[in-house]
Coordinates of N, CA and C in Angstrom, one line a residue:
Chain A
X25 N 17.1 -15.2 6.5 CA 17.0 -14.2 7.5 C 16.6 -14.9 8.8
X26 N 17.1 -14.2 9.9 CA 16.5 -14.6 11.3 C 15.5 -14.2 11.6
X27 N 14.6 -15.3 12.4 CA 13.3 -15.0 12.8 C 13.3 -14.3 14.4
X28 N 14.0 -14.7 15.0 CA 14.2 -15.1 16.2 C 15.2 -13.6 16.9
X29 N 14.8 -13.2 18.2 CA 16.0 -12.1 18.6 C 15.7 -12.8 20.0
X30 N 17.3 -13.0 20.7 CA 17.5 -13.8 21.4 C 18.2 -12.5 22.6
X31 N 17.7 -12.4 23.8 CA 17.9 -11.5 24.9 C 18.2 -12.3 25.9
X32 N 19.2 -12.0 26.9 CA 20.7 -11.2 26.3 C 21.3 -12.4 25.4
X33 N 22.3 -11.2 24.7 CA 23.0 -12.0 24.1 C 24.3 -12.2 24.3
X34 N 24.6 -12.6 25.6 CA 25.7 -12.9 26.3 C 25.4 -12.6 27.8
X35 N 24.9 -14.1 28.7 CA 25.0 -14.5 30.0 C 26.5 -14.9 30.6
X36 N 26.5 -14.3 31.9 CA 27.8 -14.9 32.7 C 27.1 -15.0 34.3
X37 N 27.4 -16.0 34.9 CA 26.7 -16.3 36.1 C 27.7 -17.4 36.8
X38 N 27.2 -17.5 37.9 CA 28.2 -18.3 38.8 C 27.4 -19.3 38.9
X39 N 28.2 -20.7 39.2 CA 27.8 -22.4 39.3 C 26.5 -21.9 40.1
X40 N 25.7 -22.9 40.0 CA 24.4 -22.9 40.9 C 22.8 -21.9 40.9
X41 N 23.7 -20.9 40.2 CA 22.8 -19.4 40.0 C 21.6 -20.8 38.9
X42 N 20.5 -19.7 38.8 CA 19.7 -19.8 37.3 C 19.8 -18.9 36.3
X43 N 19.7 -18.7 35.3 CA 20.3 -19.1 34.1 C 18.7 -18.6 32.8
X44 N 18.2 -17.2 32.9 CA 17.3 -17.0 31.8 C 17.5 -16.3 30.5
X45 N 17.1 -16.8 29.8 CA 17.2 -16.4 28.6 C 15.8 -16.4 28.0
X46 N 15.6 -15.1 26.8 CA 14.5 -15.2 25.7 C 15.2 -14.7 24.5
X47 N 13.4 -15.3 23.8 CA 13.7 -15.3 22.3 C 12.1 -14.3 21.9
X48 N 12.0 -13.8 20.9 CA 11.2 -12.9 20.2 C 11.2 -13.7 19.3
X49 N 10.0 -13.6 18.6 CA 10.0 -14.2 16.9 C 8.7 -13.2 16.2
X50 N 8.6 -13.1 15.2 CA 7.6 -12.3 14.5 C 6.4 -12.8 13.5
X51 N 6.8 -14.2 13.3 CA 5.3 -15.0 12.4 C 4.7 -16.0 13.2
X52 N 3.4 -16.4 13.0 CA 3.2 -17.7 13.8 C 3.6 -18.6 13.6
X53 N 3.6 -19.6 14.7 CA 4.4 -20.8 14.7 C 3.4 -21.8 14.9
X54 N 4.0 -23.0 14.5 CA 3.3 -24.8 14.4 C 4.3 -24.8 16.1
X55 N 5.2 -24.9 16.5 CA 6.3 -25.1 17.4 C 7.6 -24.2 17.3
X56 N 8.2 -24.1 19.0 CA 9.3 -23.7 18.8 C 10.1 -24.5 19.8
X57 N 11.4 -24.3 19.5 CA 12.5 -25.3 20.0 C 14.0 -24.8 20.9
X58 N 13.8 -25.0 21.6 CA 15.7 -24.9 22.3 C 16.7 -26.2 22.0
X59 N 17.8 -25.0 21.5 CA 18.8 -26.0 20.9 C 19.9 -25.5 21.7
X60 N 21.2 -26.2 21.9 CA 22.6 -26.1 22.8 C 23.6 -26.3 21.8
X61 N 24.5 -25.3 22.1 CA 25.7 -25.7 21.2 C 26.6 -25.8 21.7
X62 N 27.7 -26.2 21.9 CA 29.3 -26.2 22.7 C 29.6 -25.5 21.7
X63 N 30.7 -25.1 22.0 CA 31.7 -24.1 21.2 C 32.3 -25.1 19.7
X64 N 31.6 -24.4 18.8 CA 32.3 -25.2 17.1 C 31.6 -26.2 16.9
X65 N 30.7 -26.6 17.8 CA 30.2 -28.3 17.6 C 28.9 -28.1 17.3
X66 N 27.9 -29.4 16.9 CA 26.8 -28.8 16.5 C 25.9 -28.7 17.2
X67 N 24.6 -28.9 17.0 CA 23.9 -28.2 18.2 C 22.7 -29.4 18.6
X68 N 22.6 -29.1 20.0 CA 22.1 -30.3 20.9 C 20.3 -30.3 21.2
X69 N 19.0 -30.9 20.8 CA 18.3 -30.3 21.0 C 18.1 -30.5 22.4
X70 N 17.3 -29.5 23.2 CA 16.8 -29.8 24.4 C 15.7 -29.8 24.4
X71 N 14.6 -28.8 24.1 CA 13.6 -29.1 24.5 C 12.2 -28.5 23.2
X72 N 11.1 -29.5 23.1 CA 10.2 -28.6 22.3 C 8.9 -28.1 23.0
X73 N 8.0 -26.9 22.3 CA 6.9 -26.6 23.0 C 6.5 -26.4 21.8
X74 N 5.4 -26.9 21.8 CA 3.7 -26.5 20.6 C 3.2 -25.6 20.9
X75 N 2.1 -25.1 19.6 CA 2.2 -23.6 19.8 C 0.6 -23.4 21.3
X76 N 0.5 -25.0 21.0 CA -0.9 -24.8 22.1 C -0.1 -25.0 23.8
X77 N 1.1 -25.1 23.9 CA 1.4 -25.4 25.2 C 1.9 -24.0 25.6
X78 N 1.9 -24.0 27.0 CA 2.3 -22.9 27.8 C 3.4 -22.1 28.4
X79 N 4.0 -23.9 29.2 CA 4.9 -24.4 29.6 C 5.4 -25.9 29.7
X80 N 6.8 -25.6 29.7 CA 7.2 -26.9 29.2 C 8.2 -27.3 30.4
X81 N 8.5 -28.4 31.3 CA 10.2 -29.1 32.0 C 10.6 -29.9 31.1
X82 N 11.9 -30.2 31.5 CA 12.1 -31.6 31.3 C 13.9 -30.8 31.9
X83 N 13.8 -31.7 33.1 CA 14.8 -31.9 34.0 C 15.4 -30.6 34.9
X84 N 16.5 -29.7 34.4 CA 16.9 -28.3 35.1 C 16.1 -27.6 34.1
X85 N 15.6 -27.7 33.3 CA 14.7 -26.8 32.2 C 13.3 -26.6 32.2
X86 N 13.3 -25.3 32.3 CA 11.8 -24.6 31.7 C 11.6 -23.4 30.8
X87 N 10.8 -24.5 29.8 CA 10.6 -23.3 28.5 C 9.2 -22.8 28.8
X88 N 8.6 -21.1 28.5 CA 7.4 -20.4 28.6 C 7.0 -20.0 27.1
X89 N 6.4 -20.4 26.5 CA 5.7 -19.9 25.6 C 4.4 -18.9 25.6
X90 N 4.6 -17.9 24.9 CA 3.4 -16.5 24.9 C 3.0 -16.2 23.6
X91 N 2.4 -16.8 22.8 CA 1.9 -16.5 21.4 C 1.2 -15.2 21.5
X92 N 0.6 -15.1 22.3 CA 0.1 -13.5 21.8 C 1.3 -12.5 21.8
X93 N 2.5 -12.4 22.5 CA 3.6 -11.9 22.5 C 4.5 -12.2 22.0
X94 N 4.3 -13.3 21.1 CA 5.3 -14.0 20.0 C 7.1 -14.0 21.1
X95 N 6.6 -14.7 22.3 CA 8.1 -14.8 22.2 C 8.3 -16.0 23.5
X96 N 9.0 -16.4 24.2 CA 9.7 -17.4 24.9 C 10.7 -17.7 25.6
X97 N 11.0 -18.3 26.6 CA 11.9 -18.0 27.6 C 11.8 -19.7 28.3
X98 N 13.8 -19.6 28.0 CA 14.6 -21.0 29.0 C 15.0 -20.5 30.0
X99 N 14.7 -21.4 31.0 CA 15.5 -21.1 32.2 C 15.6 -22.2 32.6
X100 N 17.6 -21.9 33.0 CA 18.2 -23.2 33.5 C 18.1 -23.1 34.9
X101 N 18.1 -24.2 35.4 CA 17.8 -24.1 37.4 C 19.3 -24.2 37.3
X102 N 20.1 -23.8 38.6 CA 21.1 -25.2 39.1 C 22.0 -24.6 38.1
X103 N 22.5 -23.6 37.7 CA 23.2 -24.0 36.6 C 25.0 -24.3 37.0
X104 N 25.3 -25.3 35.9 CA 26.8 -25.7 36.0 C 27.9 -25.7 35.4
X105 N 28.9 -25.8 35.5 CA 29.9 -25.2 34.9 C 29.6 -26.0 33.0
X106 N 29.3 -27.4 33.1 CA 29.0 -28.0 31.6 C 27.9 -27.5 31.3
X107 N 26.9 -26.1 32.0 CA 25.9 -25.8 31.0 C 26.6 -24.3 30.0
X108 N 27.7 -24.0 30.3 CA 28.4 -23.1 29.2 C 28.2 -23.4 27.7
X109 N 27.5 -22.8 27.0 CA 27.6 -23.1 25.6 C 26.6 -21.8 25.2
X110 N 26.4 -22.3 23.7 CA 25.2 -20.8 23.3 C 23.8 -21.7 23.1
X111 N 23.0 -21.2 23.5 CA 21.6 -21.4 23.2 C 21.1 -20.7 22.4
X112 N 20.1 -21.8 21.6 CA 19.3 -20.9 20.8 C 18.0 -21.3 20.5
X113 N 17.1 -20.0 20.2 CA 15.3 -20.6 20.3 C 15.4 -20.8 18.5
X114 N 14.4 -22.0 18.0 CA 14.3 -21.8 16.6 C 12.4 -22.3 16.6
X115 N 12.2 -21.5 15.9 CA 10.9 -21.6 15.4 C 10.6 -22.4 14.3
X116 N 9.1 -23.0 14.4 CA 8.8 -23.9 12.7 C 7.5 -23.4 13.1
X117 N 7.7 -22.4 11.5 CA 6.4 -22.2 11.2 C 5.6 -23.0 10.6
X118 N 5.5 -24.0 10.6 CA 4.7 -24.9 9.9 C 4.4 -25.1 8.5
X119 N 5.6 -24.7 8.0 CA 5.7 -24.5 6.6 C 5.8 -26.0 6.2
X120 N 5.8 -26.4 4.9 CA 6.2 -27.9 4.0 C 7.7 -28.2 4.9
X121 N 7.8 -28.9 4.9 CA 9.2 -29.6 5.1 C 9.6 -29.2 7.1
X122 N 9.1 -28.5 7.6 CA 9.1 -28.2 8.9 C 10.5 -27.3 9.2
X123 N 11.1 -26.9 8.5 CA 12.2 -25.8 8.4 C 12.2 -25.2 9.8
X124 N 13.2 -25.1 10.0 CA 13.6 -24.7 10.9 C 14.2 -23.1 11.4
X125 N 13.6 -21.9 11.6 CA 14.2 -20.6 11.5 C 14.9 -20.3 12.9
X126 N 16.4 -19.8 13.1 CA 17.0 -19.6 14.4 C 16.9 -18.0 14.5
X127 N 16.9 -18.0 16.2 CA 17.5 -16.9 16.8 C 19.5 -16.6 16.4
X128 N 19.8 -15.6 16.7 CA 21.2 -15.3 16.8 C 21.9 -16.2 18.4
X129 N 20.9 -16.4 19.0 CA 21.3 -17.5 20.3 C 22.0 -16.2 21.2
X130 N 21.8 -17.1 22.5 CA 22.3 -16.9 24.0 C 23.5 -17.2 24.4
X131 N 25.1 -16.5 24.5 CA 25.9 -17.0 25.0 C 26.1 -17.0 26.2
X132 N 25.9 -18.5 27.4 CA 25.9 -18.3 29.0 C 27.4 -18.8 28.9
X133 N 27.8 -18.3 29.7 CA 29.6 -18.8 30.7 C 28.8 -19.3 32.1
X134 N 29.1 -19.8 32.3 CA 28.8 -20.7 33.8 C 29.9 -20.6 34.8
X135 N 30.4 -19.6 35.7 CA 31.9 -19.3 36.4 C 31.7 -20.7 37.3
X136 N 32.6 -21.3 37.8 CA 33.1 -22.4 38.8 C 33.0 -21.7 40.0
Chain B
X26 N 26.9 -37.7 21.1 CA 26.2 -38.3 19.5 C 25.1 -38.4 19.3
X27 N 24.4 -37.7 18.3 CA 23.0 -37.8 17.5 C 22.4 -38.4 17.2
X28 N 23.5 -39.5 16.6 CA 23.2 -39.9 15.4 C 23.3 -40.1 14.2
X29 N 23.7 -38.3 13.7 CA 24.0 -37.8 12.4 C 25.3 -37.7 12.6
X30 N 26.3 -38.1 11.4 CA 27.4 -37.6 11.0 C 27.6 -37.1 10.1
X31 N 28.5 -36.4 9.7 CA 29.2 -35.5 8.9 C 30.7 -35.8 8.4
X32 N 30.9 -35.7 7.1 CA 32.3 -35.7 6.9 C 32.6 -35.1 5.6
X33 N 33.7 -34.3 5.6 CA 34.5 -34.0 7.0 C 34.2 -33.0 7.8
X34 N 35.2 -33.2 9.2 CA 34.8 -32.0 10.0 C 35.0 -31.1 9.6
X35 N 36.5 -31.1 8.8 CA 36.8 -29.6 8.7 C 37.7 -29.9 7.0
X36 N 37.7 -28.7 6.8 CA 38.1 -28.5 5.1 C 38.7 -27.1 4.8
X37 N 39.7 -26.7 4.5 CA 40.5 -25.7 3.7 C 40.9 -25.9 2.7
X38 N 40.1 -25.1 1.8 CA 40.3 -25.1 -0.1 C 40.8 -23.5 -0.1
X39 N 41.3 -23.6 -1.4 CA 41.3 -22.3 -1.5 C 40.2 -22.0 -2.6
X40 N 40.2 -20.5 -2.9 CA 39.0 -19.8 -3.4 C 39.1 -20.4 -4.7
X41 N 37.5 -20.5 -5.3 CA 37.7 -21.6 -7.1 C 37.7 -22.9 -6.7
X42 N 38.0 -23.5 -5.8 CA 38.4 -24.9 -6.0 C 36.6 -25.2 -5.8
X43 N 36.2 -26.4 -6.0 CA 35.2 -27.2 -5.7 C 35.3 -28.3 -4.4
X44 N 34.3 -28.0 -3.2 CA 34.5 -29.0 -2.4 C 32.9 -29.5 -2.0
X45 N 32.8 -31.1 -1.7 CA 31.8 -31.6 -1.7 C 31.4 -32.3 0.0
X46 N 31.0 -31.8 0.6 CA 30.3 -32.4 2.4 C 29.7 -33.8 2.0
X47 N 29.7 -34.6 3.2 CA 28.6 -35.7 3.2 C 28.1 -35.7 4.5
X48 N 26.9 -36.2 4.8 CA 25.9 -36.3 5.7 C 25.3 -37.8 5.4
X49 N 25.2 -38.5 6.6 CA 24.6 -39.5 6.9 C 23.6 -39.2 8.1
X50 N 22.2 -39.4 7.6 CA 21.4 -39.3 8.7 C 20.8 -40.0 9.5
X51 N 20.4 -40.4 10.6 CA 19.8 -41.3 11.5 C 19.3 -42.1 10.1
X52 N 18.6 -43.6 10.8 CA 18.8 -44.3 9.3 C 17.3 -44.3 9.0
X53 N 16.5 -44.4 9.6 CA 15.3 -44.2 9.8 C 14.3 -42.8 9.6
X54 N 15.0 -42.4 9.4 CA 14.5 -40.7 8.7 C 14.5 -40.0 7.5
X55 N 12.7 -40.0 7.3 CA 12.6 -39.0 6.0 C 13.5 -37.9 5.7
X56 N 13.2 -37.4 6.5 CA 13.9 -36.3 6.2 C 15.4 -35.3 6.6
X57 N 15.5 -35.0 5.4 CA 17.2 -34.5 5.9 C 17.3 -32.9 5.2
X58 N 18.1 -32.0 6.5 CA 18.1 -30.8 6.4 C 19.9 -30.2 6.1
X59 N 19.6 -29.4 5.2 CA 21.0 -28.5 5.4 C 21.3 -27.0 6.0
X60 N 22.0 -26.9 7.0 CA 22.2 -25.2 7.1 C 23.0 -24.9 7.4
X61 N 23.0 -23.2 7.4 CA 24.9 -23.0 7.1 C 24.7 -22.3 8.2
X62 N 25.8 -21.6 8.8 CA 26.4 -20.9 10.3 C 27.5 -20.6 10.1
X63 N 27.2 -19.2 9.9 CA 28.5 -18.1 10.6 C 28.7 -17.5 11.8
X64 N 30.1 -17.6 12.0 CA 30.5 -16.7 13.2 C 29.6 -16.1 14.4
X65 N 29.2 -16.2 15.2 CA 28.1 -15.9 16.0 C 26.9 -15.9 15.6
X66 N 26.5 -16.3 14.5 CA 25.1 -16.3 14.3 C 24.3 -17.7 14.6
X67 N 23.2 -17.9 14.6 CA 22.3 -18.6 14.2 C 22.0 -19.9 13.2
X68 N 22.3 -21.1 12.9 CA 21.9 -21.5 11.7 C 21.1 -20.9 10.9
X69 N 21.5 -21.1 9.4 CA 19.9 -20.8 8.4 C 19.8 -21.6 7.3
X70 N 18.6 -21.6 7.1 CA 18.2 -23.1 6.4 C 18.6 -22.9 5.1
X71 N 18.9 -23.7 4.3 CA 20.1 -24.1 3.2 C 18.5 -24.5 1.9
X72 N 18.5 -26.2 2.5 CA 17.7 -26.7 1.8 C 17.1 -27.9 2.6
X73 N 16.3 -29.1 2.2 CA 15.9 -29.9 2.8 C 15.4 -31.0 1.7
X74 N 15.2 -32.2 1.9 CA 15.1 -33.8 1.1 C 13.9 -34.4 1.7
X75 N 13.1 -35.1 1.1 CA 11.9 -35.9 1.9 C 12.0 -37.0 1.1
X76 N 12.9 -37.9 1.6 CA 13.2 -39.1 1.0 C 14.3 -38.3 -0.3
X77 N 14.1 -39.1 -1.3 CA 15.2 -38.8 -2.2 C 14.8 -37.1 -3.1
X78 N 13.5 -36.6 -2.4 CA 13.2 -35.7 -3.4 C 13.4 -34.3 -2.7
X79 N 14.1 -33.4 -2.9 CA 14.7 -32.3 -2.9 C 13.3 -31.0 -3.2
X80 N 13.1 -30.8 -1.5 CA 11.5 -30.0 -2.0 C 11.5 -28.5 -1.6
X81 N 12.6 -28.0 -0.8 CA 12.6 -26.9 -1.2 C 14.1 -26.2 -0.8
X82 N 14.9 -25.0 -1.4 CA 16.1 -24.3 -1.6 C 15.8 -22.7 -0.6
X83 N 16.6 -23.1 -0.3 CA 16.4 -21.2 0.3 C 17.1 -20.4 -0.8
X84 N 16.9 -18.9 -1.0 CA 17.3 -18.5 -1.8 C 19.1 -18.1 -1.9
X85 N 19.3 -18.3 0.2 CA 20.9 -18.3 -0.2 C 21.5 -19.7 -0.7
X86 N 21.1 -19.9 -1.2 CA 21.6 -21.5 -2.1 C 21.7 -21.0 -3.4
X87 N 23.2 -20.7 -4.0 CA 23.0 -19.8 -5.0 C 22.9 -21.0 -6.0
X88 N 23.3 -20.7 -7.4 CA 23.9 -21.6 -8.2 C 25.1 -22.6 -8.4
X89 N 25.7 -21.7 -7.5 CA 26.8 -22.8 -6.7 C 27.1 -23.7 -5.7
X90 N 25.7 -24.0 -5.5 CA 25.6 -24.9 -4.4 C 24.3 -26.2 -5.0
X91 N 24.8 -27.4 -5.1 CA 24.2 -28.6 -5.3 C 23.9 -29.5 -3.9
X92 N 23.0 -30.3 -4.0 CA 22.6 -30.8 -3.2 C 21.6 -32.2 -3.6
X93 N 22.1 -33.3 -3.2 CA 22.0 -34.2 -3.7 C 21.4 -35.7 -2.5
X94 N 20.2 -36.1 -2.5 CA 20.2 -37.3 -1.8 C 19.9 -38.6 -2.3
X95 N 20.6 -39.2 -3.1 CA 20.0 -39.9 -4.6 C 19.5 -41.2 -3.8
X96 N 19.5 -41.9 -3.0 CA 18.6 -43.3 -2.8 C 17.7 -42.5 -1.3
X97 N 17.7 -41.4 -0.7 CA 16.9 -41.8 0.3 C 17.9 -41.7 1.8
X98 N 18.9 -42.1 1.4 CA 19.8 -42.1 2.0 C 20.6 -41.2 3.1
X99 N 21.6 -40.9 2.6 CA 23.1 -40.1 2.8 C 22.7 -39.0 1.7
X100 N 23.5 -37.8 2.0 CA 23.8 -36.7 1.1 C 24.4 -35.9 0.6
X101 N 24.8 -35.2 0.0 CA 26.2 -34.8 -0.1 C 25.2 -33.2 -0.8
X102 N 26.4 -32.4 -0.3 CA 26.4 -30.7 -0.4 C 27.4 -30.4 -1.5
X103 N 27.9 -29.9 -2.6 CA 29.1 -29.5 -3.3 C 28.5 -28.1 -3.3
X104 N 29.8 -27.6 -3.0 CA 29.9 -25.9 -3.6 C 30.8 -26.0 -4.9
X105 N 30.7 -25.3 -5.7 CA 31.8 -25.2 -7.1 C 32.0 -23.6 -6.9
X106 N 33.6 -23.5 -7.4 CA 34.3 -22.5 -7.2 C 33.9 -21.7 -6.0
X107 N 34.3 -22.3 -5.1 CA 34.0 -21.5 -3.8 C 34.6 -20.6 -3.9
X108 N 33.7 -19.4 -2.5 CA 34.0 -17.5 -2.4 C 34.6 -17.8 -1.2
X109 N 35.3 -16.7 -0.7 CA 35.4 -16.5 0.8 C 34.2 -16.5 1.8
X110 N 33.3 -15.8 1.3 CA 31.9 -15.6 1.8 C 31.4 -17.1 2.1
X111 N 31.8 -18.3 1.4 CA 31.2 -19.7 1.6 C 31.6 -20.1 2.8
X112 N 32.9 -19.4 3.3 CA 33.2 -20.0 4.9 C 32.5 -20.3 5.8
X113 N 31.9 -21.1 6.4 CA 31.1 -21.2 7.6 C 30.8 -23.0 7.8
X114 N 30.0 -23.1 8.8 CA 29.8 -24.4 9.2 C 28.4 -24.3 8.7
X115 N 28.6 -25.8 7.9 CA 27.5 -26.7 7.4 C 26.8 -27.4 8.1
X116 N 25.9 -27.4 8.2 CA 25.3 -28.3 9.4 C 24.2 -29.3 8.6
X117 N 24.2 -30.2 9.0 CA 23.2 -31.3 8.4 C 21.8 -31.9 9.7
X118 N 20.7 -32.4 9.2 CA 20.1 -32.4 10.3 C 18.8 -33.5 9.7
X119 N 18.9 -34.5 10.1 CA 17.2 -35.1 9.4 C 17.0 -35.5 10.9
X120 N 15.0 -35.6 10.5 CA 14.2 -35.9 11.4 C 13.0 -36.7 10.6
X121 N 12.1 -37.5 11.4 CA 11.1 -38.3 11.3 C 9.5 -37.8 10.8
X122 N 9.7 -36.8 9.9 CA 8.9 -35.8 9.4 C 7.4 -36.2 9.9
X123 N 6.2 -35.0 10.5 CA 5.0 -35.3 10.4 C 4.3 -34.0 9.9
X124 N 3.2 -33.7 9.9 CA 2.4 -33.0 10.3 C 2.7 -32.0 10.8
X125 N 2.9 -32.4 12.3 CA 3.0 -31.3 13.3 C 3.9 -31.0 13.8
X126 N 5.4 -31.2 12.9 CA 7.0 -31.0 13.1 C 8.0 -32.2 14.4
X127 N 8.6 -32.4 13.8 CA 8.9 -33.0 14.9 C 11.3 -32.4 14.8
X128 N 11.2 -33.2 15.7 CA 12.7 -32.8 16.3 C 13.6 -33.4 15.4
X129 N 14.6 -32.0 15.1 CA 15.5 -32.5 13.9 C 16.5 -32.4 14.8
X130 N 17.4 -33.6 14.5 CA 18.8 -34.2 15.3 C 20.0 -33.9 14.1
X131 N 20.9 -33.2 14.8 CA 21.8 -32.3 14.1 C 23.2 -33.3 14.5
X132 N 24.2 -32.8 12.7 CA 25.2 -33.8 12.8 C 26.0 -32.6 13.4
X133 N 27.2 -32.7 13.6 CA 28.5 -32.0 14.3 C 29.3 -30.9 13.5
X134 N 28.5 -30.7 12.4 CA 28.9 -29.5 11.3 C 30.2 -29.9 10.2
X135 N 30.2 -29.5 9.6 CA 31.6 -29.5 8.7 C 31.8 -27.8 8.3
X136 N 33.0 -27.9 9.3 CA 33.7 -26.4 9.5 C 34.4 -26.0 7.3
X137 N 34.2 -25.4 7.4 CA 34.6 -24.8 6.0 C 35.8 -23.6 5.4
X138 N 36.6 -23.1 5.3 CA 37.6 -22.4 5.3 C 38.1 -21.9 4.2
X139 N 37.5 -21.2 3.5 CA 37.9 -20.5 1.9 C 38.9 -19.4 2.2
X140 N 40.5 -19.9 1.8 CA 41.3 -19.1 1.4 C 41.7 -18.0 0.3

């Protein structure tokens, strides 16, 4: 089952705009993760946050983490026509093996 | 590229037949993950290997689904007598296991197609 409810679930926005997206999850987490997918292909990580961090960059990206609200939010800056694909938040509850539970993901279109 | 590959990308059996995935994971990593993905959804976790030992199944891993990593290695997925319902993308995924989780690098999927 999915852990993860990913809002909206379908972005369309023009080159340059930014680009938000969240995720809900319902059990505590060790970490959670943004992952990219192109269409059919597999999926790209971008970015991780622990459950003690806040906020996270790393480059056009910022991930927000809120444990007491169990939930999290990417936002692309700048966005470009190659950031089209689906995103998705996945949580590790810190279980054995570090498993990985997904959202249903974010589909952005990026117009030219 | 990841890293991880997969083969093959893509596969059409028909229903009953037996078909078997491989996964080669970054070479340096304990651990290696399987999950399946349908149609707009989400990956979900299959099963997972910590070195050669096979430590835990989700429960949609019926009886018809084996999973195998015999040296540590590479892996390989078989379904026997596949359903229509088995259609979806396979995804394989190992990472450098700790403690406190770390980033699992995902191969390119092996698309699946039960006629």
């Amino acid at each position: 089952s999915q852990q993860g409810e990913e809002d909206p679930q379908a972005l369309s926005i023009q080159e340059g705009e930014n680009a938000t997206m969240n995720c809900s999850y319902k059990t505590s987490i060790n970490n959670l993760q943004w992952y990219r997918q192109n269409s059919g292909r597999g999926l790209v990580h971008l970015i991780l946050i622990r459950s003690n961090e806040r906020e996270k960059h790393s480059g056009r990206l910022r991930v927000t983490l809120d444990t007491s609200k169990k939930s999290s939010s990417l936002l692309i800056t700048a966005s470009r026509a190659a950031d089209t694909a689906s995103y998705f938040c996945a949580t590790d509850a810190g279980a054995a093996g570090n498993k990985l539970t997904f959202g249903g993901g974010t589909r952005v279109l990026v117009k030219p | 590229d990841t890293g991880v590959s997969q083969n093959p990308r893509h596969k059409i059996t028909k229903r009953g037949q037996n078909v078997t995935f491989r996964c080669d994971p970054i070479s340096e990593h304990n651990r290696l993950y399987w999950y399946r993905q349908t149609l707009g959804q989400g990956p979900e976790f299959l099963t997972y290997f910590q070195n050669e030992a096979q430590l835990e199944k989700s429960r949609l891993l019926s009886d018809r689904f084996s999973a195998e990593r015999p040296k540590g290695s590479f892996s390989t997925l078989e379904i026997q007598r596949t359903e229509q319902g088995d259609s979806a993308m396979y995804l394989c995924a190992s990472s450098l296991g700790d403690r406190v989780g770390a980033t699992q690098y995902f191969g390119p999927g092996t698309r699946l197609l039960v006629l």
